[in-house]
Amino acid sequence: MVTSLLFLLAVWFVPVSTFLLFEMCPLIFMALPLPVAAPVVVLLNVLPPALEAARHGDIGGWRGQLPTSVLGLALSLLIGTFVHRVVTQSHERAALITELEDSRAQVAQLSHEAGVAAERARLAGEIHDTLAQGFTSIVALVQAAESEVDRDSAKVRHALGLAARTARENLAEARALVAALAPTALGEGSLTDALRRLAERLAAETGAATSFHTEGDPSGLPTGVEVVLLRAAQEALANIRKHAGAESVSVDLCHTPTGVTLTVSDDGAGFDPGAPAGGYGLRGMRARAEQVAGTVTVHSAPGSGTTLTVSVPTAAAHQPTEDPKERP
């Protein structure tokens, strides 16, 4: 409004000031909404001849310039509309950029929270599959030693020796967990060696007839797949130790052109696979297997023993995979 008044004063005293409209029109369209800017521009283009008529009673020299003035008015409206559209699009883009930045910040926050949750789940799985099982074994062995302390010193020494070995392995696992390393059992040899040691330890701790068989050549498996199979075997044998009361246990590792399969069977108490699971074991085992496109199946019934099978297809078993220890 102030600019318009100044323009009117300039035209009144210096008529040639009308040329300022070429600079004013774009500014007006930038500063005002389009429905307001257009009438203002029309008014400013009409005012000079109107003032001329007011001063001299006739438009005088403006009569010959009317076609040019009309053309100038049309161009002013056209260019002004274009300028207004550019300004509007600039504001919309600025709003969109702000929205994208806010969305990116939200995504970053959600990613951070998801990463924290994944790390917690990973730690829960690692602790359950290693330290918790080891401590359970130590407690059972110490209790067995206590029951024989007054009767059979040889059994006491054997049980305490096993407990000490399990404690040392737990300590090594804890250090590996802190350092985010691969399982110590795989660091000391191949997957086949680690599974054989697990079977031998179960036999030593429970007295069950335990066998281990391997078919094919499982060497060359990605570390991620080896970790999945090792943790599954640890969980299965821990459940046998705690719940099955089995007299015969078999652990089989089979590597074929279609993939690799781990099978752990026992003739113990069995259970109902359809019953709600209260622990982390099978749920965590399935979560690990899914990370390498694997599957976990359980066949069991009360009083009929249990057979657990973990299968990883060829594609995952022969391609580098992310180590599941780095994921939930």
Coordinates of C-alpha atoms in Angstrom, one line a residue, residues 136-164 204-207:
T136 CA 22.5 -74.8 34.3
S137 CA 25.0 -77.5 33.6
I138 CA 27.3 -76.3 36.4
V139 CA 24.4 -76.3 38.9
A140 CA 23.4 -79.8 37.9
L141 CA 27.0 -81.1 38.1
V142 CA 27.6 -79.5 41.5
Q143 CA 24.3 -81.0 42.8
A144 CA 25.4 -84.4 41.5
A145 CA 28.7 -84.0 43.2
E146 CA 27.0 -83.1 46.5
S147 CA 24.8 -86.2 46.4
E148 CA 27.9 -88.4 46.0
V149 CA 30.3 -86.6 48.3
D150 CA 30.0 -89.1 51.1
R151 CA 29.8 -92.2 48.9
D152 CA 31.9 -92.1 45.7
S153 CA 34.8 -89.7 45.6
A154 CA 35.6 -90.7 42.0
K155 CA 32.2 -89.5 40.8
V156 CA 32.5 -86.3 42.8
R157 CA 35.9 -85.6 41.1
H158 CA 34.4 -86.4 37.7
A159 CA 31.4 -84.1 38.2
L160 CA 33.5 -81.3 39.6
G161 CA 35.9 -81.6 36.7
L162 CA 33.1 -81.3 34.2
A163 CA 31.7 -78.3 36.2
A164 CA 35.1 -76.6 36.0
A204 CA 29.8 -87.4 30.1
E205 CA 27.2 -85.4 32.0
T206 CA 24.1 -87.5 31.7
G207 CA 25.4 -91.0 31.0

